[in-house]
XYZ file of C-alpha atoms in Angstrom:
472
model
C -67.188 -45.499 18.345
C -66.867 -45.095 14.624
C -64.172 -46.477 12.403
C -61.946 -43.771 11.008
C -59.593 -45.042 8.302
C -56.181 -43.457 8.622
C -54.544 -44.727 5.468
C -55.983 -42.239 3.026
C -54.280 -39.065 4.198
C -50.793 -37.800 4.974
C -49.968 -37.564 8.679
C -51.008 -34.336 10.294
C -48.715 -32.112 12.337
C -49.386 -34.191 15.437
C -47.904 -37.243 13.682
C -50.525 -39.725 14.778
C -51.490 -41.246 11.433
C -49.972 -43.890 9.188
C -48.755 -43.091 5.690
C -49.849 -45.092 2.595
C -46.368 -46.344 1.713
C -47.111 -49.803 0.321
C -46.991 -50.294 -3.422
C -49.380 -52.679 -5.130
C -46.699 -55.350 -5.521
C -45.915 -55.064 -1.808
C -49.503 -55.726 -0.759
C -49.799 -58.592 -3.252
C -46.721 -60.382 -1.940
C -47.565 -59.642 1.699
C -50.885 -61.382 1.155
C -49.029 -64.323 -0.392
C -46.443 -64.429 2.403
C -49.221 -64.385 4.978
C -50.418 -67.785 3.809
C -46.967 -69.381 3.521
C -45.236 -70.032 6.817
C -42.350 -72.248 7.816
C -44.939 -74.809 8.917
C -45.568 -75.731 5.288
C -41.944 -76.707 4.754
C -41.351 -78.468 8.068
C -44.420 -79.028 10.290
C -46.507 -80.594 7.533
C -44.289 -83.664 7.876
C -45.591 -84.212 11.404
C -49.217 -83.945 10.267
C -48.628 -86.501 7.510
C -46.772 -88.829 9.889
C -49.756 -88.719 12.249
C -52.648 -89.111 9.791
C -51.060 -90.717 6.750
C -52.182 -89.656 3.253
C -55.503 -88.550 4.777
C -53.620 -85.504 6.100
C -54.533 -83.871 2.803
C -58.166 -83.905 4.005
C -57.072 -81.973 7.089
C -55.362 -79.381 4.907
C -58.411 -79.059 2.655
C -60.753 -78.573 5.634
C -58.433 -76.096 7.353
C -57.961 -74.246 4.070
C -61.713 -74.089 3.526
C -62.175 -72.603 6.991
C -59.554 -69.923 6.282
C -61.164 -69.085 2.922
C -64.522 -68.513 4.644
C -62.964 -66.479 7.459
C -61.058 -64.333 4.971
C -64.236 -63.721 3.012
C -65.985 -62.532 6.167
C -63.050 -60.360 7.148
C -62.850 -59.038 3.599
C -66.486 -57.914 3.734
C -65.789 -55.753 6.780
C -62.329 -54.581 5.717
C -63.391 -53.460 2.241
C -66.258 -51.485 3.750
C -64.079 -49.901 6.474
C -60.300 -50.375 6.003
C -58.504 -49.968 9.321
C -55.096 -50.929 10.657
C -56.804 -52.470 13.703
C -58.707 -54.806 11.356
C -60.844 -57.381 13.214
C -60.051 -55.824 16.608
C -61.672 -52.575 15.487
C -64.631 -54.417 13.955
C -65.159 -56.446 17.152
C -65.095 -53.188 19.111
C -67.873 -51.836 16.942
C -69.965 -54.960 16.320
C -69.709 -56.840 19.641
C -68.561 -54.340 22.237
C -65.533 -52.458 23.424
C -64.462 -55.330 25.676
C -64.316 -57.664 22.651
C -62.126 -55.331 20.591
C -59.918 -54.711 23.613
C -59.544 -58.427 24.346
C -58.890 -59.716 20.834
C -56.571 -56.802 20.063
C -54.312 -57.495 23.032
C -54.469 -61.269 22.489
C -53.458 -60.855 18.864
C -50.653 -58.500 19.842
C -49.400 -61.066 22.362
C -49.590 -63.849 19.785
C -47.319 -61.996 17.357
C -44.977 -60.810 20.099
C -44.442 -64.498 20.919
C -43.801 -65.229 17.249
C -40.731 -62.965 17.451
C -38.707 -65.307 19.710
C -39.991 -68.461 18.025
C -38.918 -67.354 14.550
C -35.730 -65.673 15.773
C -34.633 -68.898 17.468
C -35.580 -70.950 14.397
C -33.554 -68.676 12.114
C -30.654 -68.582 14.570
C -30.569 -72.381 14.793
C -30.167 -72.653 11.017
C -27.425 -70.000 10.980
C -25.694 -71.757 13.879
C -25.417 -74.966 11.829
C -23.518 -72.947 9.212
C -21.404 -70.984 11.725
C -21.290 -73.098 14.907
C -18.757 -70.769 16.544
C -21.469 -68.121 16.961
C -23.982 -68.783 19.741
C -27.651 -69.208 18.831
C -28.701 -66.336 21.104
C -26.293 -63.982 19.310
C -27.828 -64.847 15.936
C -31.349 -64.520 17.394
C -30.585 -61.067 18.785
C -28.849 -59.962 15.590
C -31.577 -60.967 13.136
C -34.277 -59.472 15.365
C -32.352 -56.197 15.611
C -31.812 -56.098 11.836
C -35.462 -56.615 10.972
C -36.547 -54.180 13.679
C -34.407 -51.497 12.037
C -36.058 -52.140 8.673
C -39.441 -51.531 10.323
C -38.352 -48.214 11.845
C -37.665 -46.168 8.727
C -40.714 -46.470 6.501
C -43.440 -48.972 5.778
C -42.013 -49.271 2.271
C -38.814 -50.794 3.703
C -40.822 -53.536 5.402
C -42.804 -54.019 2.194
C -39.629 -54.373 0.133
C -38.085 -56.942 2.460
C -41.332 -58.892 2.580
C -41.660 -58.743 -1.209
C -38.364 -60.552 -1.748
C -38.895 -62.985 1.133
C -42.278 -63.906 -0.347
C -40.869 -64.148 -3.857
C -38.273 -66.697 -2.727
C -40.959 -68.767 -0.989
C -43.281 -68.699 -3.993
C -40.554 -69.652 -6.467
C -39.382 -72.475 -4.188
C -42.873 -73.924 -3.814
C -43.636 -73.723 -7.530
C -40.350 -75.453 -8.370
C -40.967 -78.100 -5.697
C -44.461 -78.879 -6.991
C -43.313 -78.841 -10.623
C -40.391 -81.160 -9.936
C -42.560 -83.421 -7.775
C -45.298 -83.751 -10.410
C -42.680 -84.540 -13.045
C -41.266 -87.280 -10.797
C -44.734 -88.704 -10.118
C -45.392 -88.875 -13.859
C -42.112 -90.759 -14.359
C -40.464 -87.947 -16.317
C -37.376 -87.906 -14.084
C -35.565 -91.268 -14.205
C -33.285 -90.351 -11.306
C -36.298 -89.940 -9.017
C -37.876 -93.401 -8.496
C -41.491 -92.549 -7.671
C -44.274 -95.072 -8.250
C -47.068 -92.711 -9.274
C -49.718 -92.006 -6.643
C -50.407 -95.612 -5.682
C -49.041 -95.175 -2.171
C -51.934 -92.782 -1.399
C -54.532 -95.552 -1.319
C -52.720 -98.869 -1.517
C -49.416 -98.931 0.339
C -48.678 -98.800 4.076
C -52.204 -99.228 5.382
C -54.156 -97.273 2.799
C -55.448 -93.692 2.719
C -56.300 -93.290 6.430
C -54.144 -95.893 8.216
C -54.695 -94.403 11.677
C -58.408 -93.694 11.371
C -60.539 -90.559 11.476
C -59.264 -89.546 14.918
C -55.788 -89.008 13.519
C -57.225 -86.784 10.794
C -58.877 -84.621 13.468
C -55.548 -84.386 15.270
C -53.826 -83.389 12.019
C -56.548 -80.779 11.462
C -55.573 -79.096 14.720
C -51.935 -79.036 13.599
C -52.637 -77.748 10.116
C -55.106 -75.078 11.229
C -52.375 -73.120 12.955
C -50.259 -73.180 9.793
C -52.681 -70.771 8.142
C -52.557 -68.021 10.746
C -51.267 -64.893 9.008
C -53.672 -64.861 6.069
C -55.487 -61.965 7.756
C -52.333 -59.807 7.703
C -53.258 -58.257 4.374
C -56.265 -56.481 5.918
C -53.863 -54.779 8.343
C -51.210 -53.979 5.750
C -53.592 -52.791 3.046
C -54.707 -49.893 5.252
C -51.263 -48.405 4.542
C -51.718 -48.599 0.770
C -53.210 -45.952 -1.512
C -56.273 -48.013 -2.404
C -56.949 -50.272 0.615
C -60.456 -51.384 -0.383
C -59.302 -52.615 -3.787
C -56.202 -54.334 -2.364
C -58.185 -56.136 0.343
C -60.867 -57.253 -2.097
C -58.260 -58.610 -4.499
C -56.329 -60.422 -1.758
C -59.355 -62.076 -0.165
C -60.506 -63.367 -3.547
C -57.127 -64.830 -4.443
C -56.608 -66.638 -1.117
C -58.476 -69.635 -2.569
C -55.985 -70.438 -5.315
C -53.047 -69.710 -3.017
C -54.186 -72.301 -0.510
C -54.939 -74.824 -3.255
C -51.552 -74.346 -4.903
C -49.224 -73.860 -1.973
C -50.662 -76.180 0.672
C -52.815 -78.796 -1.028
C -50.447 -79.035 -4.004
C -47.378 -79.393 -1.797
C -48.950 -81.965 0.514
C -50.146 -83.985 -2.491
C -46.575 -84.166 -3.807
C -45.176 -85.125 -0.399
C -47.632 -87.955 0.287
C -47.161 -89.243 -3.266
C -43.394 -89.490 -2.833
C -42.753 -90.142 0.875
C -44.284 -93.099 2.755
C -46.277 -91.626 5.637
C -44.548 -93.962 8.096
C -41.040 -92.968 6.982
C -39.276 -92.395 10.346
C -37.294 -89.474 8.924
C -40.370 -87.570 7.697
C -41.215 -85.790 10.978
C -37.515 -85.305 11.759
C -36.305 -83.860 8.449
C -39.532 -82.150 7.451
C -41.742 -82.804 4.457
C -39.837 -80.809 1.829
C -36.383 -82.054 2.761
C -37.424 -85.704 2.965
C -39.219 -85.490 -0.391
C -36.149 -84.021 -2.100
C -33.940 -86.650 -0.462
C -36.065 -89.500 -1.829
C -36.008 -87.883 -5.266
C -32.188 -87.856 -5.000
C -31.878 -84.082 -5.248
C -28.307 -83.087 -4.279
C -27.860 -80.908 -1.181
C -31.518 -81.266 -0.215
C -30.941 -80.130 3.373
C -29.007 -77.023 2.348
C -31.690 -76.067 -0.185
C -34.500 -76.438 2.328
C -32.513 -74.634 5.023
C -32.201 -71.581 2.773
C -35.926 -71.604 1.999
C -36.909 -72.144 5.648
C -34.532 -69.360 6.706
C -36.301 -67.010 4.293
C -39.680 -68.216 5.580
C -38.869 -67.666 9.261
C -37.210 -64.301 8.511
C -40.369 -63.306 6.653
C -42.524 -64.393 9.578
C -40.287 -62.555 12.054
C -40.428 -59.435 9.886
C -44.221 -59.687 9.762
C -44.452 -60.329 13.511
C -42.673 -57.055 14.246
C -44.858 -55.185 11.768
C -48.195 -56.716 12.842
C -47.606 -56.411 16.587
C -46.600 -52.762 16.190
C -49.679 -51.931 14.094
C -52.037 -53.649 16.510
C -50.421 -51.780 19.408
C -50.759 -48.557 17.381
C -54.463 -49.259 16.822
C -55.068 -50.075 20.498
C -53.358 -46.832 21.477
C -55.357 -44.898 18.891
C -58.553 -46.179 20.517
C -57.307 -45.331 24.009
C -56.636 -48.954 25.006
C -52.840 -48.598 25.225
C -50.518 -45.758 26.309
C -50.818 -42.740 23.991
C -47.132 -42.732 23.092
C -47.681 -45.833 20.959
C -49.909 -44.073 18.403
C -47.399 -41.327 17.696
C -45.730 -41.674 14.324
C -42.534 -40.386 12.734
C -42.406 -38.000 9.809
C -42.575 -41.056 7.540
C -45.763 -42.221 9.268
C -44.121 -45.096 11.202
C -45.239 -45.823 14.804
C -41.661 -46.224 16.018
C -42.554 -46.413 19.715
C -44.963 -49.262 18.944
C -42.283 -51.062 16.893
C -39.656 -50.708 19.616
C -42.063 -51.529 22.451
C -43.316 -54.717 20.799
C -39.801 -55.818 19.872
C -38.476 -55.268 23.395
C -41.164 -57.561 24.820
C -40.305 -60.113 22.132
C -36.615 -59.899 23.041
C -37.396 -60.403 26.725
C -39.326 -63.558 25.842
C -36.385 -64.641 23.658
C -34.006 -64.102 26.577
C -36.222 -66.243 28.807
C -35.619 -69.173 26.461
C -31.846 -68.958 26.961
C -31.332 -67.545 30.447
C -34.425 -68.560 32.463
C -35.725 -72.022 33.397
C -37.307 -73.803 30.425
C -40.663 -73.851 32.228
C -40.871 -70.046 31.902
C -40.649 -70.088 28.106
C -43.082 -73.013 27.892
C -45.574 -71.213 30.139
C -45.401 -68.028 28.045
C -45.962 -69.957 24.814
C -48.840 -72.012 26.164
C -51.006 -68.925 26.511
C -51.016 -68.404 22.746
C -52.127 -71.943 21.873
C -55.702 -71.214 20.808
C -55.491 -67.485 20.047
C -55.687 -68.121 16.298
C -59.000 -69.913 16.721
C -60.331 -67.159 18.979
C -59.396 -64.592 16.326
C -61.308 -66.561 13.688
C -64.280 -66.929 16.024
C -64.375 -63.200 16.746
C -64.140 -62.410 13.023
C -67.155 -64.636 12.338
C -69.249 -63.221 15.180
C -68.274 -59.666 14.224
C -69.289 -60.200 10.607
C -72.573 -61.740 11.704
C -73.430 -58.527 13.566
C -71.494 -56.029 11.433
C -73.727 -56.476 8.396
C -76.544 -54.723 10.250
C -74.233 -52.000 11.581
C -72.911 -51.200 8.113
C -76.419 -51.170 6.656
C -77.566 -48.788 9.416
C -74.675 -46.435 8.616
C -75.514 -46.557 4.913
C -72.204 -48.194 3.960
C -72.253 -50.035 0.648
C -71.088 -53.651 0.980
C -69.059 -54.568 -2.104
C -67.400 -57.814 -0.951
C -70.209 -59.904 0.492
C -69.878 -63.119 2.457
C -71.309 -66.082 0.589
C -74.686 -67.467 1.736
C -74.913 -65.074 4.665
C -75.764 -65.829 7.452
C -75.734 -69.607 6.971
C -72.050 -70.077 6.165
C -71.132 -67.653 8.928
C -72.984 -69.849 11.432
C -71.279 -72.932 9.996
C -67.877 -71.354 10.660
C -68.861 -70.356 14.203
C -70.071 -73.878 15.012
C -67.016 -75.484 13.397
C -64.570 -73.352 15.396
C -66.522 -74.047 18.588
C -66.343 -77.785 17.819
C -62.574 -77.573 17.281
C -62.112 -75.779 20.603
C -64.187 -78.431 22.390
C -62.142 -81.149 20.714
C -58.933 -79.501 21.920
C -60.299 -79.498 25.458
C -61.119 -83.218 25.200
C -57.723 -84.196 23.776
C -55.054 -84.312 26.524
C -52.344 -83.065 24.150
C -54.143 -79.749 23.615
C -56.014 -79.313 26.898
C -53.302 -77.302 28.645
C -52.853 -74.767 25.852
C -56.613 -74.206 25.543
C -56.900 -73.740 29.296
C -53.955 -71.318 29.331
C -55.432 -69.305 26.472
C -58.834 -69.250 28.194
C -57.304 -67.907 31.414
C -55.331 -65.262 29.517
C -58.352 -64.238 27.430
C -60.566 -64.117 30.512
C -58.120 -61.869 32.373
C -57.811 -59.463 29.437
C -61.585 -59.447 28.872
C -62.100 -58.569 32.539
C -59.704 -55.650 32.175
C -61.579 -54.565 29.052
C -64.948 -54.681 30.828
C -63.578 -52.749 33.795
C -62.095 -50.135 31.516
C -65.309 -49.807 29.487
C -67.217 -48.998 32.682
C -64.770 -46.213 33.490
C -64.925 -44.611 30.022
C -67.265 -41.636 29.855
C -68.963 -40.521 26.605
C -66.578 -37.544 26.468
C -63.543 -39.810 26.788
C -64.851 -42.081 24.053
C -65.313 -39.127 21.713
C -61.776 -37.917 22.365
C -60.397 -41.427 21.680
C -62.337 -41.674 18.417
C -61.107 -38.260 17.334
C -57.420 -39.045 17.845
């Protein structure tokens, strides 16, 4: 099966192709938003509370892994832009069962993000308007962002542009204000330099190397979403250039947004501050620097972050479902597009499943929602692993097809093997640690079931059927 980019042409009469509706600024900010999730503003506090100042090592290692994975994905995406991204590449490089499995797993991951982010946003809104039930807010914000995804890809891009802009401005201001406080330039913010990193409260790694490994598992999932740009760029006018630019710039984004923010937090907030994991890293830092209305400020930023993630979840899940349908791995109705080139059936179908999961959180036993979420625990790592294995094998496929490789992975194949071994080691570690064993097992069962379906389907596909699927 060959990869047939769909972003370069207007939709034909059959309306089964996407339209290049993203502007350059849209793709740029989508790539930025993909790296910045609500976990940076809130969950990083839990990582720091667990590992102490050494949590910054966990963020550096996790960031390095993402940089390498994005470089590998960039090599394949620049050569063959496709809205199915790594799912399509796995289909071609590893086998149809691999593309089928990782595509459906990734779709499920982002469908589950819909209720998580909707509930998070609704909880914040409920604190402002307690008379309105959380489930009403969750339904309302999901419906609103679903509508923005139904009209044109440009509408999604515009919403995401401003969501991302607010996050970027907030982080830059936070880091700037924090550095000024650390340097003693703000008298109202009593910060004693960076001495607490290595001297106070037990030193740099007060809980040992094991806690750093645990923090690494927490921080690694904060970076999921960086790969979104390779999906979105296929709906821009120059996907190869946009993907190449985004994968190169992911390095400074991670350094600035994550490492910079965590450095400020651990320089200002004692790692054993009991309010750090409760209030979140940004809020607690602003509180200790005596910034007025710290909670309200962070709530606004987190609301924008979760709305951005919810918006992206609807977009990404619909595009992955569209790609699966295009390849014959999902019902054909999901690859039909509107006159504006929007796969509306895929948007609505993905959102409905997300809403059903949301409803289970409010109206079904809590065990149901927990069970559904547990299956997504290690999907991010499986996606990274598949990207690495695909790139390892895709280089030869591209060379055989005479495709020029413009964005090459560094030190191929050595760094690719390093990434594969590192991800495998992390998965083994998760199996060993009781806190992560259940989610890894649940993900393994889910992945195994989907892979079995993919293998069974591949055996039923005739050469004629495969040609028809590739031609759609």
